[in-house]
mmCIF file of C-alpha atoms and ligand atoms in Angstrom:
data_model
loop_
_atom_site.group_PDB
_atom_site.id
_atom_site.type_symbol
_atom_site.label_atom_id
_atom_site.label_comp_id
_atom_site.label_asym_id
_atom_site.label_seq_id
_atom_site.Cartn_x
_atom_site.Cartn_y
_atom_site.Cartn_z
ATOM 1 C CA UNK B 653 110.081 -177.925 64.362
ATOM 2 C CA UNK B 654 111.936 -180.321 66.396
ATOM 3 C CA UNK B 655 111.539 -184.395 66.113
ATOM 4 C CA UNK B 656 112.269 -186.372 68.701
ATOM 5 C CA UNK B 657 111.572 -190.315 68.681
ATOM 6 C CA UNK B 658 109.897 -190.808 71.956
ATOM 7 C CA UNK B 659 109.820 -194.650 72.202
ATOM 8 C CA UNK B 660 110.053 -197.678 70.080
ATOM 9 C CA UNK B 661 107.922 -199.269 72.387
ATOM 10 C CA UNK B 662 108.244 -203.293 72.495
ATOM 11 C CA UNK B 663 105.289 -205.151 74.029
ATOM 12 C CA UNK B 664 105.678 -209.094 74.529
ATOM 13 C CA UNK B 665 108.688 -208.695 72.373
ATOM 14 C CA UNK B 666 107.094 -207.062 69.820
ATOM 15 C CA UNK B 667 107.352 -203.800 68.214
ATOM 16 C CA UNK B 668 104.191 -202.198 68.213
ATOM 17 C CA UNK B 669 105.234 -198.980 66.976
ATOM 18 C CA UNK B 670 107.124 -195.715 67.470
ATOM 19 C CA UNK B 671 105.832 -192.483 68.793
ATOM 20 C CA UNK B 672 107.240 -189.071 67.609
ATOM 21 C CA UNK B 673 107.027 -185.959 69.612
ATOM 22 C CA UNK B 674 106.754 -182.891 67.292
ATOM 23 C CA UNK B 675 107.452 -179.818 69.018
ATOM 24 C CA UNK B 676 107.328 -176.249 67.691
ATOM 25 C CA UNK B 677 111.002 -174.828 68.977
ATOM 26 C CA UNK B 678 110.449 -171.606 67.105
ATOM 27 C CA UNK B 679 108.783 -169.991 70.240
ATOM 28 C CA UNK B 680 111.692 -171.213 72.443
ATOM 29 C CA UNK B 681 114.333 -170.058 69.886
ATOM 30 C CA UNK B 682 112.629 -166.586 70.241
ATOM 31 C CA UNK B 683 111.955 -166.535 73.678
ATOM 32 C CA UNK B 684 115.639 -167.258 74.077
ATOM 33 C CA UNK B 685 116.547 -164.609 71.684
ATOM 34 C CA UNK B 686 114.624 -162.054 74.007
ATOM 35 C CA UNK B 687 116.209 -163.252 77.200
ATOM 36 C CA UNK B 688 119.915 -162.712 75.552
ATOM 37 C CA UNK B 689 118.829 -159.512 74.266
ATOM 38 C CA UNK B 690 117.220 -158.512 77.520
ATOM 39 C CA UNK B 691 120.770 -159.453 79.462
ATOM 40 C CA UNK B 692 122.647 -157.408 76.761
ATOM 41 C CA UNK B 693 120.376 -154.684 77.059
ATOM 42 C CA UNK B 694 120.511 -154.772 80.904
ATOM 43 C CA UNK B 695 124.083 -155.122 81.165
ATOM 44 C CA UNK B 696 124.602 -151.822 79.236
ATOM 45 C CA UNK B 697 122.544 -149.919 80.882
ATOM 46 C CA UNK B 698 124.107 -150.930 84.234
ATOM 47 C CA UNK B 699 127.574 -150.289 82.566
ATOM 48 C CA UNK B 700 126.875 -146.932 81.620
ATOM 49 C CA UNK B 701 126.295 -145.268 85.365
ATOM 50 C CA UNK B 702 128.879 -147.204 86.935
ATOM 51 C CA UNK B 703 131.724 -146.169 84.102
ATOM 52 C CA UNK B 704 130.737 -142.379 85.239
ATOM 53 C CA UNK B 705 130.633 -143.496 88.840
ATOM 54 C CA UNK B 706 134.247 -145.004 88.039
ATOM 55 C CA UNK B 707 135.296 -141.654 86.404
ATOM 56 C CA UNK B 708 134.069 -139.427 89.014
ATOM 57 C CA UNK B 709 135.987 -141.732 91.872
ATOM 58 C CA UNK B 710 139.027 -141.569 89.916
ATOM 59 C CA UNK B 711 139.285 -137.891 89.377
ATOM 60 C CA UNK B 712 138.612 -137.222 93.106
ATOM 61 C CA UNK B 713 140.708 -139.778 94.283
ATOM 62 C CA UNK B 714 143.922 -139.093 92.103
ATOM 63 C CA UNK B 715 143.584 -135.292 93.657
ATOM 64 C CA UNK B 716 142.498 -133.688 90.282
ATOM 65 C CA UNK B 717 139.537 -131.919 91.884
ATOM 66 C CA UNK B 718 140.837 -129.275 94.441
ATOM 67 C CA UNK B 719 138.477 -127.056 95.410
ATOM 68 C CA UNK B 720 135.616 -128.273 97.866
ATOM 69 C CA UNK B 721 132.744 -126.783 95.806
ATOM 70 C CA UNK B 722 134.087 -129.234 92.864
ATOM 71 C CA UNK B 723 134.211 -132.053 94.865
ATOM 72 C CA UNK B 724 131.043 -131.347 96.216
ATOM 73 C CA UNK B 725 129.651 -131.119 92.654
ATOM 74 C CA UNK B 726 131.340 -134.483 91.681
ATOM 75 C CA UNK B 727 129.740 -136.193 94.971
ATOM 76 C CA UNK B 728 126.062 -135.174 93.649
ATOM 77 C CA UNK B 729 127.013 -136.516 90.440
ATOM 78 C CA UNK B 730 127.937 -139.743 91.735
ATOM 79 C CA UNK B 731 124.485 -139.554 93.734
ATOM 80 C CA UNK B 732 122.659 -139.276 90.645
ATOM 81 C CA UNK B 733 124.195 -142.091 88.927
ATOM 82 C CA UNK B 734 123.590 -144.530 91.809
ATOM 83 C CA UNK B 735 119.926 -143.256 92.172
ATOM 84 C CA UNK B 736 119.464 -144.230 88.550
ATOM 85 C CA UNK B 737 121.130 -147.935 89.348
ATOM 86 C CA UNK B 738 118.848 -148.502 92.259
ATOM 87 C CA UNK B 739 115.705 -147.480 89.823
ATOM 88 C CA UNK B 740 117.091 -149.375 87.239
ATOM 89 C CA UNK B 741 117.528 -152.350 89.415
ATOM 90 C CA UNK B 742 113.999 -151.877 91.112
ATOM 91 C CA UNK B 743 112.607 -151.834 87.801
ATOM 92 C CA UNK B 744 114.189 -155.258 86.291
ATOM 93 C CA UNK B 745 113.354 -157.032 90.000
ATOM 94 C CA UNK B 746 109.359 -155.591 89.319
ATOM 95 C CA UNK B 747 109.357 -157.025 85.628
ATOM 96 C CA UNK B 748 111.119 -160.383 86.417
ATOM 97 C CA UNK B 749 108.238 -160.791 89.088
ATOM 98 C CA UNK B 750 105.517 -159.505 87.269
ATOM 99 C CA UNK B 751 106.967 -162.202 84.784
ATOM 100 C CA UNK B 752 106.768 -165.189 87.394
ATOM 101 C CA UNK B 753 103.428 -164.221 88.884
ATOM 102 C CA UNK B 754 100.254 -166.747 87.841
ATOM 103 C CA UNK B 755 97.679 -164.814 85.972
ATOM 104 C CA UNK B 756 94.990 -163.290 88.070
ATOM 105 C CA UNK B 757 95.446 -162.621 91.638
ATOM 106 C CA UNK B 758 91.897 -163.517 92.766
ATOM 107 C CA UNK B 759 89.608 -160.830 94.620
ATOM 108 C CA UNK B 760 91.719 -158.021 94.687
ATOM 109 C CA UNK B 761 89.932 -154.804 93.843
ATOM 110 C CA UNK B 762 91.154 -151.198 93.931
ATOM 111 C CA UNK B 763 90.011 -148.029 93.133
ATOM 112 C CA UNK B 764 91.583 -146.288 90.168
ATOM 113 C CA UNK B 765 89.684 -142.442 90.915
ATOM 114 C CA UNK B 766 91.344 -142.832 94.314
ATOM 115 C CA UNK B 767 94.882 -144.250 93.267
ATOM 116 C CA UNK B 768 94.874 -141.529 90.512
ATOM 117 C CA UNK B 769 94.424 -138.883 93.295
ATOM 118 C CA UNK B 770 97.004 -140.643 95.309
ATOM 119 C CA UNK B 771 99.531 -140.378 92.729
ATOM 120 C CA UNK B 772 98.607 -136.802 91.985
ATOM 121 C CA UNK B 773 99.485 -135.750 95.350
ATOM 122 C CA UNK B 774 102.897 -137.654 95.191
ATOM 123 C CA UNK B 775 103.655 -135.826 91.732
ATOM 124 C CA UNK B 776 102.821 -132.120 92.780
ATOM 125 C CA UNK B 777 106.697 -131.486 93.096
ATOM 126 C CA UNK B 778 107.680 -132.775 90.078
ATOM 127 C CA UNK B 779 104.759 -131.216 88.040
ATOM 128 C CA UNK B 780 105.214 -128.059 90.163
ATOM 129 C CA UNK B 781 109.052 -128.124 88.731
ATOM 130 C CA UNK B 782 108.152 -128.820 84.952
ATOM 131 C CA UNK B 783 105.355 -126.376 84.964
ATOM 132 C CA UNK B 784 102.739 -128.899 84.177
ATOM 133 C CA UNK B 785 99.132 -128.550 85.414
ATOM 134 C CA UNK B 786 98.093 -132.133 87.010
ATOM 135 C CA UNK B 787 94.333 -133.037 87.247
ATOM 136 C CA UNK B 788 92.363 -135.873 87.935
ATOM 137 C CA UNK B 789 88.449 -136.565 87.537
ATOM 138 C CA UNK B 790 86.074 -139.266 86.710
ATOM 139 C CA UNK B 791 83.839 -141.990 88.322
ATOM 140 C CA UNK B 792 84.185 -143.896 91.193
ATOM 141 C CA UNK B 793 84.139 -147.711 91.096
ATOM 142 C CA UNK B 794 86.670 -150.553 91.555
ATOM 143 C CA UNK B 795 88.892 -152.059 88.776
ATOM 144 C CA UNK B 796 90.067 -155.965 89.818
ATOM 145 C CA UNK B 797 93.617 -155.481 90.482
ATOM 146 C CA UNK B 798 95.716 -155.299 93.517
ATOM 147 C CA UNK B 799 95.996 -151.786 94.524
ATOM 148 C CA UNK B 800 100.048 -151.556 94.766
ATOM 149 C CA UNK B 801 99.815 -152.637 91.100
ATOM 150 C CA UNK B 802 97.350 -150.092 90.165
ATOM 151 C CA UNK B 803 99.259 -147.617 91.907
ATOM 152 C CA UNK B 804 102.537 -148.167 90.062
ATOM 153 C CA UNK B 805 100.597 -148.587 86.583
ATOM 154 C CA UNK B 806 99.221 -144.915 87.331
ATOM 155 C CA UNK B 807 102.923 -143.788 88.823
ATOM 156 C CA UNK B 808 104.283 -144.608 85.285
ATOM 157 C CA UNK B 809 101.447 -143.359 82.894
ATOM 158 C CA UNK B 810 101.277 -139.762 85.039
ATOM 159 C CA UNK B 811 105.021 -139.451 85.554
ATOM 160 C CA UNK B 812 105.934 -139.968 82.085
ATOM 161 C CA UNK B 813 103.012 -137.382 81.042
ATOM 162 C CA UNK B 814 104.393 -134.879 83.174
ATOM 163 C CA UNK B 815 108.196 -135.641 81.929
ATOM 164 C CA UNK B 816 107.435 -135.638 78.115
ATOM 165 C CA UNK B 817 105.579 -132.367 78.609
ATOM 166 C CA UNK B 818 106.934 -128.944 77.982
ATOM 167 C CA UNK B 819 106.051 -125.962 80.797
ATOM 168 C CA UNK B 820 102.839 -124.780 80.393
ATOM 169 C CA UNK B 821 101.733 -128.228 79.624
ATOM 170 C CA UNK B 822 98.303 -130.057 80.694
ATOM 171 C CA UNK B 823 98.128 -133.612 82.101
ATOM 172 C CA UNK B 824 94.569 -134.913 82.660
ATOM 173 C CA UNK B 825 93.561 -138.159 83.943
ATOM 174 C CA UNK B 826 90.229 -139.360 83.862
ATOM 175 C CA UNK B 827 88.257 -142.315 85.064
ATOM 176 C CA UNK B 828 85.168 -143.780 83.399
ATOM 177 C CA UNK B 829 83.204 -146.948 84.020
ATOM 178 C CA UNK B 830 82.128 -149.158 80.999
ATOM 179 C CA UNK B 831 80.011 -152.516 81.003
ATOM 180 C CA UNK B 832 81.964 -154.282 83.229
ATOM 181 C CA UNK B 833 85.308 -152.222 82.791
ATOM 182 C CA UNK B 834 87.085 -149.636 84.259
ATOM 183 C CA UNK B 835 89.031 -147.435 81.914
ATOM 184 C CA UNK B 836 91.676 -144.694 82.803
ATOM 185 C CA UNK B 837 93.074 -142.189 80.377
ATOM 186 C CA UNK B 838 95.904 -140.264 80.918
ATOM 187 C CA UNK B 839 96.269 -137.537 78.288
ATOM 188 C CA UNK B 840 99.080 -134.887 78.116
ATOM 189 C CA UNK B 841 99.698 -132.471 75.372
ATOM 190 C CA UNK B 842 103.355 -132.901 75.173
ATOM 191 C CA UNK B 843 105.855 -133.998 73.016
ATOM 192 C CA UNK B 844 104.144 -136.910 71.628
ATOM 193 C CA UNK B 845 105.506 -140.192 70.099
ATOM 194 C CA UNK B 846 106.093 -140.293 66.333
ATOM 195 C CA UNK B 847 104.103 -143.274 64.522
ATOM 196 C CA UNK B 848 106.689 -145.588 63.761
ATOM 197 C CA UNK B 849 107.616 -145.275 67.639
ATOM 198 C CA UNK B 850 104.221 -146.176 69.082
ATOM 199 C CA UNK B 851 104.480 -150.122 69.075
ATOM 200 C CA UNK B 852 107.788 -150.073 70.329
ATOM 201 C CA UNK B 853 107.790 -147.699 73.353
ATOM 202 C CA UNK B 854 106.116 -150.845 75.472
ATOM 203 C CA UNK B 855 109.594 -152.743 74.624
ATOM 204 C CA UNK B 856 111.859 -153.023 77.162
ATOM 205 C CA UNK B 857 114.850 -150.439 77.063
ATOM 206 C CA UNK B 858 113.208 -148.641 73.743
ATOM 207 C CA UNK B 859 113.356 -145.005 74.239
ATOM 208 C CA UNK B 860 112.478 -142.509 71.621
ATOM 209 C CA UNK B 861 114.773 -139.770 72.422
ATOM 210 C CA UNK B 862 117.749 -141.625 74.274
ATOM 211 C CA UNK B 863 119.251 -138.228 75.274
ATOM 212 C CA UNK B 864 115.556 -136.672 76.755
ATOM 213 C CA UNK B 865 115.188 -139.957 78.350
ATOM 214 C CA UNK B 866 118.297 -140.028 79.987
ATOM 215 C CA UNK B 867 118.262 -136.570 81.529
ATOM 216 C CA UNK B 868 114.449 -137.283 82.693
ATOM 217 C CA UNK B 869 116.258 -139.984 84.779
ATOM 218 C CA UNK B 870 113.969 -142.649 82.888
ATOM 219 C CA UNK B 871 114.852 -146.383 82.906
ATOM 220 C CA UNK B 872 113.306 -147.380 79.704
ATOM 221 C CA UNK B 873 111.301 -150.046 81.936
ATOM 222 C CA UNK B 874 108.052 -147.806 82.811
ATOM 223 C CA UNK B 875 105.786 -148.683 79.730
ATOM 224 C CA UNK B 876 107.186 -152.469 79.563
ATOM 225 C CA UNK B 877 105.715 -152.631 83.291
ATOM 226 C CA UNK B 878 102.591 -150.760 82.435
ATOM 227 C CA UNK B 879 101.818 -153.428 79.722
ATOM 228 C CA UNK B 880 102.755 -156.321 81.696
ATOM 229 C CA UNK B 881 100.459 -155.254 84.808
ATOM 230 C CA UNK B 882 97.365 -154.823 82.494
ATOM 231 C CA UNK B 883 98.061 -158.194 80.940
ATOM 232 C CA UNK B 884 98.354 -159.958 84.469
ATOM 233 C CA UNK B 885 94.763 -158.892 85.434
ATOM 234 C CA UNK B 886 93.348 -159.164 82.169
ATOM 235 C CA UNK B 887 93.565 -155.722 80.790
ATOM 236 C CA UNK B 888 94.946 -153.931 78.003
ATOM 237 C CA UNK B 889 96.615 -150.619 77.328
ATOM 238 C CA UNK B 890 96.492 -148.578 73.805
ATOM 239 C CA UNK B 891 98.282 -145.365 72.590
ATOM 240 C CA UNK B 892 97.001 -142.394 70.498
ATOM 241 C CA UNK B 893 99.659 -140.101 70.207
ATOM 242 C CA UNK B 894 100.989 -137.308 67.491
ATOM 243 C CA UNK B 895 104.390 -135.708 67.782
ATOM 244 C CA UNK B 896 103.720 -131.846 69.225
ATOM 245 C CA UNK B 897 100.145 -132.534 70.093
ATOM 246 C CA UNK B 898 100.489 -134.778 72.628
ATOM 247 C CA UNK B 899 99.850 -138.195 73.951
ATOM 248 C CA UNK B 900 96.792 -140.396 75.296
ATOM 249 C CA UNK B 901 97.201 -143.894 76.922
ATOM 250 C CA UNK B 902 94.424 -145.773 77.712
ATOM 251 C CA UNK B 903 93.916 -148.226 80.448
ATOM 252 C CA UNK B 904 91.086 -150.869 80.544
ATOM 253 C CA UNK B 905 90.587 -153.344 83.392
ATOM 254 C CA UNK B 906 88.126 -155.501 84.215
ATOM 255 C CA UNK B 907 85.627 -153.865 87.054
ATOM 256 C CA UNK B 908 85.700 -155.161 90.714
ATOM 257 C CA UNK B 909 82.456 -156.097 92.968
HETATM 258 P P1 LIG R 88 111.577 -143.740 80.277
HETATM 259 O O1 LIG R 88 111.689 -144.116 81.596
HETATM 260 O O2 LIG R 88 112.331 -143.681 79.237
HETATM 261 O O3 LIG R 88 110.347 -142.981 80.413
HETATM 262 P P2 LIG R 88 109.337 -145.785 79.518
HETATM 263 O O4 LIG R 88 109.045 -147.187 79.483
HETATM 264 O O5 LIG R 88 108.265 -145.233 80.610
HETATM 265 O O6 LIG R 88 110.900 -145.338 79.683
HETATM 266 O O7 LIG R 88 108.843 -145.050 77.913
HETATM 267 C C1 LIG R 88 109.401 -145.417 77.159
HETATM 268 C C2 LIG R 88 109.717 -144.236 76.155
HETATM 269 O O8 LIG R 88 108.357 -143.875 75.338
HETATM 270 C C3 LIG R 88 110.138 -142.887 76.731
HETATM 271 O O9 LIG R 88 111.527 -142.870 76.627
HETATM 272 C C4 LIG R 88 109.728 -141.764 75.579
HETATM 273 O O10 LIG R 88 110.701 -141.602 74.457
HETATM 274 C C5 LIG R 88 108.350 -142.302 75.295
HETATM 275 N N1 LIG R 88 107.359 -141.778 76.030
HETATM 276 C C6 LIG R 88 106.566 -142.597 77.281
HETATM 277 N N2 LIG R 88 105.616 -141.883 77.816
HETATM 278 C C7 LIG R 88 105.697 -140.644 76.987
HETATM 279 C C8 LIG R 88 104.688 -139.496 76.809
HETATM 280 N N3 LIG R 88 103.415 -139.044 77.949
HETATM 281 N N4 LIG R 88 105.131 -138.471 75.904
HETATM 282 C C9 LIG R 88 106.210 -138.676 75.005
HETATM 283 N N5 LIG R 88 106.444 -140.010 74.856
HETATM 284 C C10 LIG R 88 106.735 -140.624 75.941
#
């Protein structure tokens, strides 16, 4: 608690009292802590691919890599790290935009079923490569959300479901209409998330298995973005998961007209 005397007002020469402003700085301090932790995490996440790029370019420029095949392989690895940096920066920008937008963007609606089908098509090559079957079903209807945000939310959840599945796995997306709500479930029978990590996966940069996430090219920001989007539009996201059995993410959004 921070006490600050606001004024010892004098009225016609007479002291009529002192006002004290009482403000709780606990929240402020917490926000500052989160911000500086975020800055530290971002710096670390940016540094890792940059260090690799520097290593590869040093080796190429000193002539240590002789054969054209090896040179090409190094250039490809540099490309992968650069893509990673671009993804990371895009996600950081997206999060900061989501944080600065005022709650509720009046009037915009989008169809979860149509959007999920659109994302299904976009993910088809990735699902094919991972040997994962992706399916979408459910009821038509509108949710009160900007279509770009809904697409991004579904892209993050559906792509994760594919990424964290084993070959032969199944990802099922279902859309249901409730009383004034639209609910989307994204269910996979993949690797699952241990109970102690289930709250934390929505935190920025938290990953259950860093090695696997890195191999999959994740930024660690996808679920933080999903949670922010839900909150922005008056909805919420829940998770039901068990290691080895799979994960189901459920998003509930207000229905549109
Ligand atoms: P990432 O870019 O690492 O995938 P996310 O914020 O999207 O970051 O997810 C955070 C972490 O949550 C992932 O690194 C992974 O450990 C876990 N995770 C997310 N979705 C799933 C899922 N469908 N199945 C298993 N683990 C998941």
